[in-house]
Short mmCIF file of N, CA, C and O in Angstrom, two decimals:
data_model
loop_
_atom_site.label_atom_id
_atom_site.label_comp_id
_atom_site.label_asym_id
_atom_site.label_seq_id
_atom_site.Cartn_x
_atom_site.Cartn_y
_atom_site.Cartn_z
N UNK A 204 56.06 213.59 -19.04
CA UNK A 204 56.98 212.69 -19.70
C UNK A 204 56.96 212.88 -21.22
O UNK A 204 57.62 212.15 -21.95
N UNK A 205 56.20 213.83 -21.65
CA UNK A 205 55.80 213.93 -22.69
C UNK A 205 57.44 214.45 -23.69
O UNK A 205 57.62 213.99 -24.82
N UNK A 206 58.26 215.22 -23.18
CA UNK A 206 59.12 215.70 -23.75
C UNK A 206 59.99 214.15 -23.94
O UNK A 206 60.58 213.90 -24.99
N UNK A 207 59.96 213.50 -23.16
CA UNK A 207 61.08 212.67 -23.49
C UNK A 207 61.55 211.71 -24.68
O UNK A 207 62.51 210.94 -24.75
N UNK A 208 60.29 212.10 -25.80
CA UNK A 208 59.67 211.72 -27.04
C UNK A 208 60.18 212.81 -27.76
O UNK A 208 60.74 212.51 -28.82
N UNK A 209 60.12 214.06 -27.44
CA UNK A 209 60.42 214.77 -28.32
C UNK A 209 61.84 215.69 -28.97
O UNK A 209 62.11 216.34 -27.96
N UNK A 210 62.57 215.99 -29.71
CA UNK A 210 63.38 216.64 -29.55
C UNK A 210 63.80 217.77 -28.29
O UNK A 210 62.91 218.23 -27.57
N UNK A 211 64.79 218.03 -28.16
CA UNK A 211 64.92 219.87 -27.54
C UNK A 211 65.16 220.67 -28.46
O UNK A 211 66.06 220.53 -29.29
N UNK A 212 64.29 221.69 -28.37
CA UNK A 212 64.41 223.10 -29.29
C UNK A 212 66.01 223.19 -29.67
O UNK A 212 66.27 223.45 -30.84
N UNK A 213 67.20 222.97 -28.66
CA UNK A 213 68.40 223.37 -28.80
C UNK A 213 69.37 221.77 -29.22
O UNK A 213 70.59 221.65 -29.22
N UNK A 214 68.58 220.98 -29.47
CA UNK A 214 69.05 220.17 -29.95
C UNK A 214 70.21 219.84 -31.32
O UNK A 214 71.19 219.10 -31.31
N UNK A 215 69.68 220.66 -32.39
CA UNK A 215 70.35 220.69 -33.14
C UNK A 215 69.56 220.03 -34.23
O UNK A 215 69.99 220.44 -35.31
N UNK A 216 68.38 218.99 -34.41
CA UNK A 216 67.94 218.79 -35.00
C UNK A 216 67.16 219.29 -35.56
O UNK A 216 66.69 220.26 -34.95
N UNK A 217 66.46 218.98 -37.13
CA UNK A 217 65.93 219.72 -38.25
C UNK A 217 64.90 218.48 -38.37
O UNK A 217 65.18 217.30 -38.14
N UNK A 218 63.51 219.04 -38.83
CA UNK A 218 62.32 218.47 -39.00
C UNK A 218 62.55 217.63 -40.48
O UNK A 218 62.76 218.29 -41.50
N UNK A 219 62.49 216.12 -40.53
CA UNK A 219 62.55 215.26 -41.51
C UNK A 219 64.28 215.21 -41.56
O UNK A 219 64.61 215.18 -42.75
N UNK A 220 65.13 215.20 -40.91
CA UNK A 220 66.41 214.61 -40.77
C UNK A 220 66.74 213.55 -40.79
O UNK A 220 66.88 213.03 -39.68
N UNK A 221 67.04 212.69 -41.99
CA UNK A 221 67.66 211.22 -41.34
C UNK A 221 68.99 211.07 -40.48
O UNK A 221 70.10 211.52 -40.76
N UNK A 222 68.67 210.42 -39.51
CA UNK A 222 70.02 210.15 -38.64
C UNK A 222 69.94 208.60 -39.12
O UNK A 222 70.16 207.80 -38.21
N UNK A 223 69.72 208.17 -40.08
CA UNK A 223 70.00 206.67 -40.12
C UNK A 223 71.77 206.59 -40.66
O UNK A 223 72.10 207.23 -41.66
N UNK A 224 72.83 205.73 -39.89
CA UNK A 224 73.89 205.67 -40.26
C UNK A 224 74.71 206.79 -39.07
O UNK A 224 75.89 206.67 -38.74
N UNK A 225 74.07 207.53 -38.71
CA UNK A 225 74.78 208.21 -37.51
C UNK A 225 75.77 207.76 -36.54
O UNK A 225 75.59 206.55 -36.42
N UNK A 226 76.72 208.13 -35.79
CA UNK A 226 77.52 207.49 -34.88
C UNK A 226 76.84 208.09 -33.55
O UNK A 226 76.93 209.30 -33.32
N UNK A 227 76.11 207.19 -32.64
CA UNK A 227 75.72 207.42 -31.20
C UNK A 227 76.62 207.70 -30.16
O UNK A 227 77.15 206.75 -29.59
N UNK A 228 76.92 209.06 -29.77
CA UNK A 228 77.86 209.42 -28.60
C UNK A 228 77.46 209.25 -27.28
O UNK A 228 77.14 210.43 -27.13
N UNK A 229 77.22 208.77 -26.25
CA UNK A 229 76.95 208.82 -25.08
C UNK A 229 77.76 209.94 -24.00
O UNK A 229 78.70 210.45 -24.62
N UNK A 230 77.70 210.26 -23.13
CA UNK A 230 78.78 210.83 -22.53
C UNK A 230 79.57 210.66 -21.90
O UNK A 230 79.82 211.45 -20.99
N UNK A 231 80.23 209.64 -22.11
CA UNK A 231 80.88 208.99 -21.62
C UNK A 231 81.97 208.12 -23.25
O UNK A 231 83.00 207.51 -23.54
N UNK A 232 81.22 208.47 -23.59
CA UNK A 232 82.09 207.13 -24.91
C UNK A 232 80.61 206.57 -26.35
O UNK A 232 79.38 206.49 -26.27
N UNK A 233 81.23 206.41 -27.07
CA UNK A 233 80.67 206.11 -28.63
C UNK A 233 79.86 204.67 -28.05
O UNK A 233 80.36 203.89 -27.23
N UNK A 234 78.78 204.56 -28.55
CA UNK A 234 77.29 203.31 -28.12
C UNK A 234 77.53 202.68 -29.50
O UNK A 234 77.69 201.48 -29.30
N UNK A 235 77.62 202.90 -30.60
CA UNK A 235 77.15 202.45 -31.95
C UNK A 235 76.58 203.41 -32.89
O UNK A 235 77.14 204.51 -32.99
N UNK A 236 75.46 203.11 -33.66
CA UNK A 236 74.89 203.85 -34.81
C UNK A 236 73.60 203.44 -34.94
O UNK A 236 73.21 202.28 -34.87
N UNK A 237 72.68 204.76 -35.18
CA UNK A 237 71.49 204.86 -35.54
C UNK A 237 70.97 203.61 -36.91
O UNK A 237 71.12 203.74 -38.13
N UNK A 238 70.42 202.60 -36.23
CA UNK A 238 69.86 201.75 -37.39
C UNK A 238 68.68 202.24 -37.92
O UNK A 238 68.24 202.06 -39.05
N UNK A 239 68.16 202.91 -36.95
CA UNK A 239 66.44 203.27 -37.84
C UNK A 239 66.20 204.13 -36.64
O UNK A 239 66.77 204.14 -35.55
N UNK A 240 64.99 205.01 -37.24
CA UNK A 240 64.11 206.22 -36.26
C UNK A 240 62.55 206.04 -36.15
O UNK A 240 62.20 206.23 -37.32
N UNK A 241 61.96 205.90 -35.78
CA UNK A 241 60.92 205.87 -36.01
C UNK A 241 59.95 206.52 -34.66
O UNK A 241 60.45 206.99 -33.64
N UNK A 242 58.23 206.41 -34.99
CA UNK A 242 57.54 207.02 -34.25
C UNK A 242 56.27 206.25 -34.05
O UNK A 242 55.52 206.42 -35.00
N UNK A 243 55.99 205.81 -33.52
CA UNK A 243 54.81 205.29 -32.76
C UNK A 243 54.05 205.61 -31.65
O UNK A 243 54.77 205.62 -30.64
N UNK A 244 52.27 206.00 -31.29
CA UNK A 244 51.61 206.71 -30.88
C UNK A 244 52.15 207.74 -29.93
O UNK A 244 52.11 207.96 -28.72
N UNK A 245 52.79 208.37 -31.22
CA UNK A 245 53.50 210.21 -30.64
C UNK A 245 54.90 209.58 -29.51
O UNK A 245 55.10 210.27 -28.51
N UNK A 246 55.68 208.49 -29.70
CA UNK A 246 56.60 208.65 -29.40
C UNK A 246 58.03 208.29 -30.04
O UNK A 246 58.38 207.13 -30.22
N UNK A 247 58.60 209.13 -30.30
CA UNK A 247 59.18 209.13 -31.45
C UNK A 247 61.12 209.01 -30.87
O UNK A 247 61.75 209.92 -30.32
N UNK A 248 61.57 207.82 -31.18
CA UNK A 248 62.38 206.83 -30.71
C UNK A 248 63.80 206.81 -31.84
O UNK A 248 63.66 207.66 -32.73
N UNK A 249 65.05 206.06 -31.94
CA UNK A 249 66.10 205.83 -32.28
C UNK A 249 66.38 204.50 -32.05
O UNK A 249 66.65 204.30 -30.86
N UNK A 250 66.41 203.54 -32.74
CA UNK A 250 66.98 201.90 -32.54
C UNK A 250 68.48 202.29 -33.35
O UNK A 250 68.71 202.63 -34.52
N UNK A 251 69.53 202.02 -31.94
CA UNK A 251 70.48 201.93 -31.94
C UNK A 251 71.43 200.86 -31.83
O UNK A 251 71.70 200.27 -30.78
N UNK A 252 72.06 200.58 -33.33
CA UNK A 252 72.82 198.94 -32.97
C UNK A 252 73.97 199.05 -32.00
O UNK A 252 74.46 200.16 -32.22
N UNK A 253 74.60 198.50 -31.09
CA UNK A 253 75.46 198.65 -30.38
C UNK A 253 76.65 197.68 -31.11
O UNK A 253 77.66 197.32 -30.50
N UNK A 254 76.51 197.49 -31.82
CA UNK A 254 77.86 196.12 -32.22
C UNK A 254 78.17 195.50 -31.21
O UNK A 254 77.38 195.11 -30.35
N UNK A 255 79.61 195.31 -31.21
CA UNK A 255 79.93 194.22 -30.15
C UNK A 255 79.69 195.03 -28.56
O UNK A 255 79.55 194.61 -27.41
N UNK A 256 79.72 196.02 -29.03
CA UNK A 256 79.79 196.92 -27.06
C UNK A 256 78.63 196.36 -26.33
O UNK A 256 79.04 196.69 -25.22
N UNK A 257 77.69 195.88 -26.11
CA UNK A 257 76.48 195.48 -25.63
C UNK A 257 76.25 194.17 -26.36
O UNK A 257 75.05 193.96 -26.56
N UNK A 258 77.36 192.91 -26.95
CA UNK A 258 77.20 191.77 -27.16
C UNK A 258 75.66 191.99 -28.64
O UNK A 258 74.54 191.51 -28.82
N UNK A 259 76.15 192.54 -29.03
CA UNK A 259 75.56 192.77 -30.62
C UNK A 259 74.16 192.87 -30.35
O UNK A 259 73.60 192.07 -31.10
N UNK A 260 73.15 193.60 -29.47
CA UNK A 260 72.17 193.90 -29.73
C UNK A 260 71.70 195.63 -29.71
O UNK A 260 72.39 196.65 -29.66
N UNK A 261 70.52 195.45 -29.76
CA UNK A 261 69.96 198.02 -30.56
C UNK A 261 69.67 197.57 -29.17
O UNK A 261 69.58 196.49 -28.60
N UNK A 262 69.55 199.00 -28.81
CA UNK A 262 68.92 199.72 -27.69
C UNK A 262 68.09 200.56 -28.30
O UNK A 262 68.36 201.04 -29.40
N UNK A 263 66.57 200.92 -27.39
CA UNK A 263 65.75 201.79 -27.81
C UNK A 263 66.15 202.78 -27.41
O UNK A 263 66.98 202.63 -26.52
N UNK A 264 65.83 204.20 -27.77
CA UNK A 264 66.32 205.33 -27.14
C UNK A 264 65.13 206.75 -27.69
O UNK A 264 64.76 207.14 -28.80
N UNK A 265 64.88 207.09 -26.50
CA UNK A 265 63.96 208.13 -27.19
C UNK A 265 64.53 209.42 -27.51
O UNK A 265 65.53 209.79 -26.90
N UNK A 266 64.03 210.09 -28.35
CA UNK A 266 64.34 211.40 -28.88
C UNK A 266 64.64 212.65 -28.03
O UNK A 266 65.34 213.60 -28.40
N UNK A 267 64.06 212.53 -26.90
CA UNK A 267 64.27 213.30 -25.86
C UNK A 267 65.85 213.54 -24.93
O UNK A 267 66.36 214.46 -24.29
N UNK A 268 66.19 212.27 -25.28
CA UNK A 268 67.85 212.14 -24.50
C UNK A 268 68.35 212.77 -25.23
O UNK A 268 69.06 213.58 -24.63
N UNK A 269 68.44 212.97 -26.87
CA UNK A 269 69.19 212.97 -27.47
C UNK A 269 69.26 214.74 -26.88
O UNK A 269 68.35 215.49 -26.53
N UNK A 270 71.37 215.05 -26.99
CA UNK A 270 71.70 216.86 -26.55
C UNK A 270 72.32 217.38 -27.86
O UNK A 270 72.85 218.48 -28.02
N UNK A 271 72.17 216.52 -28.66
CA UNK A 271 72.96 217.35 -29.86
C UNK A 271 72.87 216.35 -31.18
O UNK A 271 73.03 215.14 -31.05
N UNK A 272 72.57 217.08 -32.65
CA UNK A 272 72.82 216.82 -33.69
C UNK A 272 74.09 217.45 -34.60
O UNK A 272 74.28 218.66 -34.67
N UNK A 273 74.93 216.49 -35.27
CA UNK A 273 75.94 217.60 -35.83
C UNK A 273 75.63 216.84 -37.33
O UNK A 273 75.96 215.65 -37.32
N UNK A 274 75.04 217.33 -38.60
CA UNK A 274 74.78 216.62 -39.59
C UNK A 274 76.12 216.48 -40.18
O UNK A 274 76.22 215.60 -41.03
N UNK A 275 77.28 217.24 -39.86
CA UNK A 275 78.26 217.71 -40.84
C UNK A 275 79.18 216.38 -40.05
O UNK A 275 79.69 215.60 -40.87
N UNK A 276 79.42 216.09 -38.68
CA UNK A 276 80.29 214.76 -38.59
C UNK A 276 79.34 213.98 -38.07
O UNK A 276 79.52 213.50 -36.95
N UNK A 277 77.81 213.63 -39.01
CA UNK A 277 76.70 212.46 -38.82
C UNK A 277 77.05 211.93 -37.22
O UNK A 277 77.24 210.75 -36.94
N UNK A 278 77.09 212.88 -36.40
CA UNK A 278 77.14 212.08 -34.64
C UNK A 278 75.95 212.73 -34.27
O UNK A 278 75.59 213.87 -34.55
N UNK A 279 75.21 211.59 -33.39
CA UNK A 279 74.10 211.86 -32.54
C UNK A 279 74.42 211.59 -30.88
O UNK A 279 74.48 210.41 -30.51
N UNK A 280 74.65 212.78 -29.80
CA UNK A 280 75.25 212.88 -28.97
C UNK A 280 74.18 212.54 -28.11
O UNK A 280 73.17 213.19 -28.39
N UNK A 281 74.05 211.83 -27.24
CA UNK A 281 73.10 211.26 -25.86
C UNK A 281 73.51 212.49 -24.61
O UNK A 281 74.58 213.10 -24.63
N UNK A 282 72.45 212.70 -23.56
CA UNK A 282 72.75 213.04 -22.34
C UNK A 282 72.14 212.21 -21.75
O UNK A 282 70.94 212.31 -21.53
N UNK A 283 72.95 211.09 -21.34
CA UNK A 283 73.32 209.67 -20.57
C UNK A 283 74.45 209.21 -20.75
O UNK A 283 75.14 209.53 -21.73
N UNK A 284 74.87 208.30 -19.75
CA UNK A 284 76.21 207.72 -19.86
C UNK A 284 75.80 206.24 -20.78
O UNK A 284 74.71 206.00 -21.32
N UNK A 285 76.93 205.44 -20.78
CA UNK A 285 76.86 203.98 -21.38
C UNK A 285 76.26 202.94 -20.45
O UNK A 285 75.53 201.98 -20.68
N UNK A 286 76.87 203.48 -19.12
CA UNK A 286 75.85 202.04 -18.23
C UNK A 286 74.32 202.63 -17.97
O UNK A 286 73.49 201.93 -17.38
N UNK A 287 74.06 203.69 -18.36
CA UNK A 287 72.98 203.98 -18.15
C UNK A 287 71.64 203.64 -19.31
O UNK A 287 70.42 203.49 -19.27
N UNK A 288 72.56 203.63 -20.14
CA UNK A 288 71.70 203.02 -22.01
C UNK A 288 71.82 201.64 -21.65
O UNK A 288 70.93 200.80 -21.75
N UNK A 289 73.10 201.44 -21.17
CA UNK A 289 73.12 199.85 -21.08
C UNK A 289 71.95 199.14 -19.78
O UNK A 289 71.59 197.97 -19.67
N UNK A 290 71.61 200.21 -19.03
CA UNK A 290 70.75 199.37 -17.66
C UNK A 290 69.58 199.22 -18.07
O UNK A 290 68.90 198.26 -17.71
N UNK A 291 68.99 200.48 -19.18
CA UNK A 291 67.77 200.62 -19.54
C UNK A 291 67.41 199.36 -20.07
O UNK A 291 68.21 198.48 -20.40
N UNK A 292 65.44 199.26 -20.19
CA UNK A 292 65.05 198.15 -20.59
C UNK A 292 65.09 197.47 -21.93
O UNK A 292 64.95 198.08 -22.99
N UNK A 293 65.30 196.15 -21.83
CA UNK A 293 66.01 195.40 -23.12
C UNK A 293 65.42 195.56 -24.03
O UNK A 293 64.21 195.31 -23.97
N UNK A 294 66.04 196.07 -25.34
CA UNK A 294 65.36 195.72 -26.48
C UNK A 294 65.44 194.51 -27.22
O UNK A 294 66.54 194.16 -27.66
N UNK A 295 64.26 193.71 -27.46
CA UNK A 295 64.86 192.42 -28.31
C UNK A 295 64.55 192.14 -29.43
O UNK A 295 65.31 191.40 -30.06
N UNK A 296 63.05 192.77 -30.20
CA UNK A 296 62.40 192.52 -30.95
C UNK A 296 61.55 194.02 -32.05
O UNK A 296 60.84 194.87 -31.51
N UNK A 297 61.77 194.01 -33.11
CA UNK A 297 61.41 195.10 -33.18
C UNK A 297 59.78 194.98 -33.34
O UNK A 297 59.31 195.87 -34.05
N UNK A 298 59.15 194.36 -33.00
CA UNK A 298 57.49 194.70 -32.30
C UNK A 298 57.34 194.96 -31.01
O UNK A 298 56.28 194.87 -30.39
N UNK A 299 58.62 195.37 -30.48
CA UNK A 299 58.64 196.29 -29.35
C UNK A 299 58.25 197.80 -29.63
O UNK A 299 57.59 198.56 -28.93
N UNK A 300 58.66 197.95 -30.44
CA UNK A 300 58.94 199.37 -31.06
C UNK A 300 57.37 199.82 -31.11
O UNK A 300 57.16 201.03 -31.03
N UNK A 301 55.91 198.70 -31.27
CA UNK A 301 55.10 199.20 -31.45
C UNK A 301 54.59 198.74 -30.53
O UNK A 301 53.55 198.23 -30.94
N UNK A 302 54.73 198.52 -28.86
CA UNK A 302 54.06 197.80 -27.98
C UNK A 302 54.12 199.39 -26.91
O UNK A 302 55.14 200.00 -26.58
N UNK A 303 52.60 199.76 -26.54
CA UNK A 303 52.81 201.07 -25.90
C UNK A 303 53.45 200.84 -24.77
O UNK A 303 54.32 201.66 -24.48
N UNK A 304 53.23 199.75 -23.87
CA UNK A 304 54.07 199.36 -22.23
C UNK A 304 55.23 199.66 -22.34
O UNK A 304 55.91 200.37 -21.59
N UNK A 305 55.69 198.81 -23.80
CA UNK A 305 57.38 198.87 -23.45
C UNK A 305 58.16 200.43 -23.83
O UNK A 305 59.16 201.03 -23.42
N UNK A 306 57.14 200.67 -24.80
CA UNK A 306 57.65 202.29 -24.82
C UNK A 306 57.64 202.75 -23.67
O UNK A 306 58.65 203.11 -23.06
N UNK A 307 56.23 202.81 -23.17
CA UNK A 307 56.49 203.67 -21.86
C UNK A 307 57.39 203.23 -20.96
O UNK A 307 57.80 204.12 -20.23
N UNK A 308 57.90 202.04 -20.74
CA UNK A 308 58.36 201.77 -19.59
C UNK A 308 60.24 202.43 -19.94
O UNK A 308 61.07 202.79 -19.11
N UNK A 309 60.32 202.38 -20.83
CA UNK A 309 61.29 202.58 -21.82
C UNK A 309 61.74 204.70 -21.63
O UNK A 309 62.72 205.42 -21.41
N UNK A 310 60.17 204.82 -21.90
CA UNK A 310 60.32 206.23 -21.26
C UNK A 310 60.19 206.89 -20.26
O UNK A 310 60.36 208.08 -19.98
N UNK A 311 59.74 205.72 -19.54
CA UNK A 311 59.73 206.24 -17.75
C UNK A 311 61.77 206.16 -17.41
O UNK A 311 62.52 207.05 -17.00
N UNK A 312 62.01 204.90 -17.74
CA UNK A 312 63.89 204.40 -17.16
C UNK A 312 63.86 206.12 -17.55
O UNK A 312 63.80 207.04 -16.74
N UNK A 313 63.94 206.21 -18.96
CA UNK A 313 64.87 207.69 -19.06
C UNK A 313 64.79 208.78 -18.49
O UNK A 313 65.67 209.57 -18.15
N UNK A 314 63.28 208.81 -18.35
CA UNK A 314 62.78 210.30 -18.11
C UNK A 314 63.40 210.48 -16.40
O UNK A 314 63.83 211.56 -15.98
N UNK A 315 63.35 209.15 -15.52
CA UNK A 315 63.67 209.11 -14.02
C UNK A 315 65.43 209.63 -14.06
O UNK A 315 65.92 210.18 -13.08
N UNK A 316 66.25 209.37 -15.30
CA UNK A 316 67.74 209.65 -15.21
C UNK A 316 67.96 211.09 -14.67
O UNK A 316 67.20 212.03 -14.92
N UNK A 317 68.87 211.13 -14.05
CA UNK A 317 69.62 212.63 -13.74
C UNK A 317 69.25 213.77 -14.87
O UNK A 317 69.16 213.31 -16.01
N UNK A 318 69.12 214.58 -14.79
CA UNK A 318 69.42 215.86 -15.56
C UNK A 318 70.76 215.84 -15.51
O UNK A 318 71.35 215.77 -14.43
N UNK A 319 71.51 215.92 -16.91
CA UNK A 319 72.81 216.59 -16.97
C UNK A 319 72.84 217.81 -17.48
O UNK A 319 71.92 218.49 -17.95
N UNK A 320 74.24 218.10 -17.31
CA UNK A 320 74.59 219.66 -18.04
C UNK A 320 74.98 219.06 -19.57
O UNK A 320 75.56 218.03 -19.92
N UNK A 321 74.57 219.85 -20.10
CA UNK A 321 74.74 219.64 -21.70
C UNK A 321 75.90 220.55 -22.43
O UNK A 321 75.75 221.77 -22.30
N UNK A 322 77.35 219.96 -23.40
CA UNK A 322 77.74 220.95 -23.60
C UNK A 322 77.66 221.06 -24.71
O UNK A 322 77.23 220.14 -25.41
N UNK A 323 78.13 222.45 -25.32
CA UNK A 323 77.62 222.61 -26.69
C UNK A 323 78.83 222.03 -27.85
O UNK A 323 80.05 222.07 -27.71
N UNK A 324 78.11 221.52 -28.92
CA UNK A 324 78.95 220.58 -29.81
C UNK A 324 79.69 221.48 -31.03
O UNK A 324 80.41 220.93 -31.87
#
């Protein structure tokens, strides 16, 4: 489960990148924007505000979903759909962000999702 923390080599991302302000693509349709990134004991995450699409609360999201960076139109592309970010476990508080259970449990929902095909951006 260890990858699901981490980038993919073919990701598109660059070491010390801010995606803060990013637009979150799902595959299926636009989630919101990267409010903050962060990393806690080696798992290294995306709190994503959803605005009104998810009744105004972030979703956690680990680094591992993410299939694509494009710095040039600031979008951060998911391989997951929207009900699938949306089923995952709730984020409510950001001392979640440093609670290892909810990470993990957080990175188990994802890591159990389908493999998709990824296309290139």
């Amino acid at each position: 489960m260890e990858s699901i923390w981490s980038y993919a080599a073919d990701s598109g991302h660059v070491e010390g990148q801010d995606l803060t302000g990013c637009t979150v693509v799902a595959s299926d349709g636009t989630i919101g924007h990267v409010d903050r990134q962060a990393e806690h004991f080696g798992m290294r995450h995306l709190v994503v505000d959803t605005g009104v699409w998810v009744f105004g609360r972030s979703v956690l999201v680990p680094v591992g979903v993410v299939s694509g960076v494009d710095p040039g139109a600031r979008t951060v592309t998911l391989a997951c759909t929207r009900a699938e970010i949306k089923a995952a476990p709730r984020f409510r508080t950001d001392s979640e962000t440093m609670d290892r259970e909810y990470l993990a449990a957080v990175g188990d929902y994802y890591h159990r999702l389908p493999p998709r095909e990824t296309s290139a951006n």
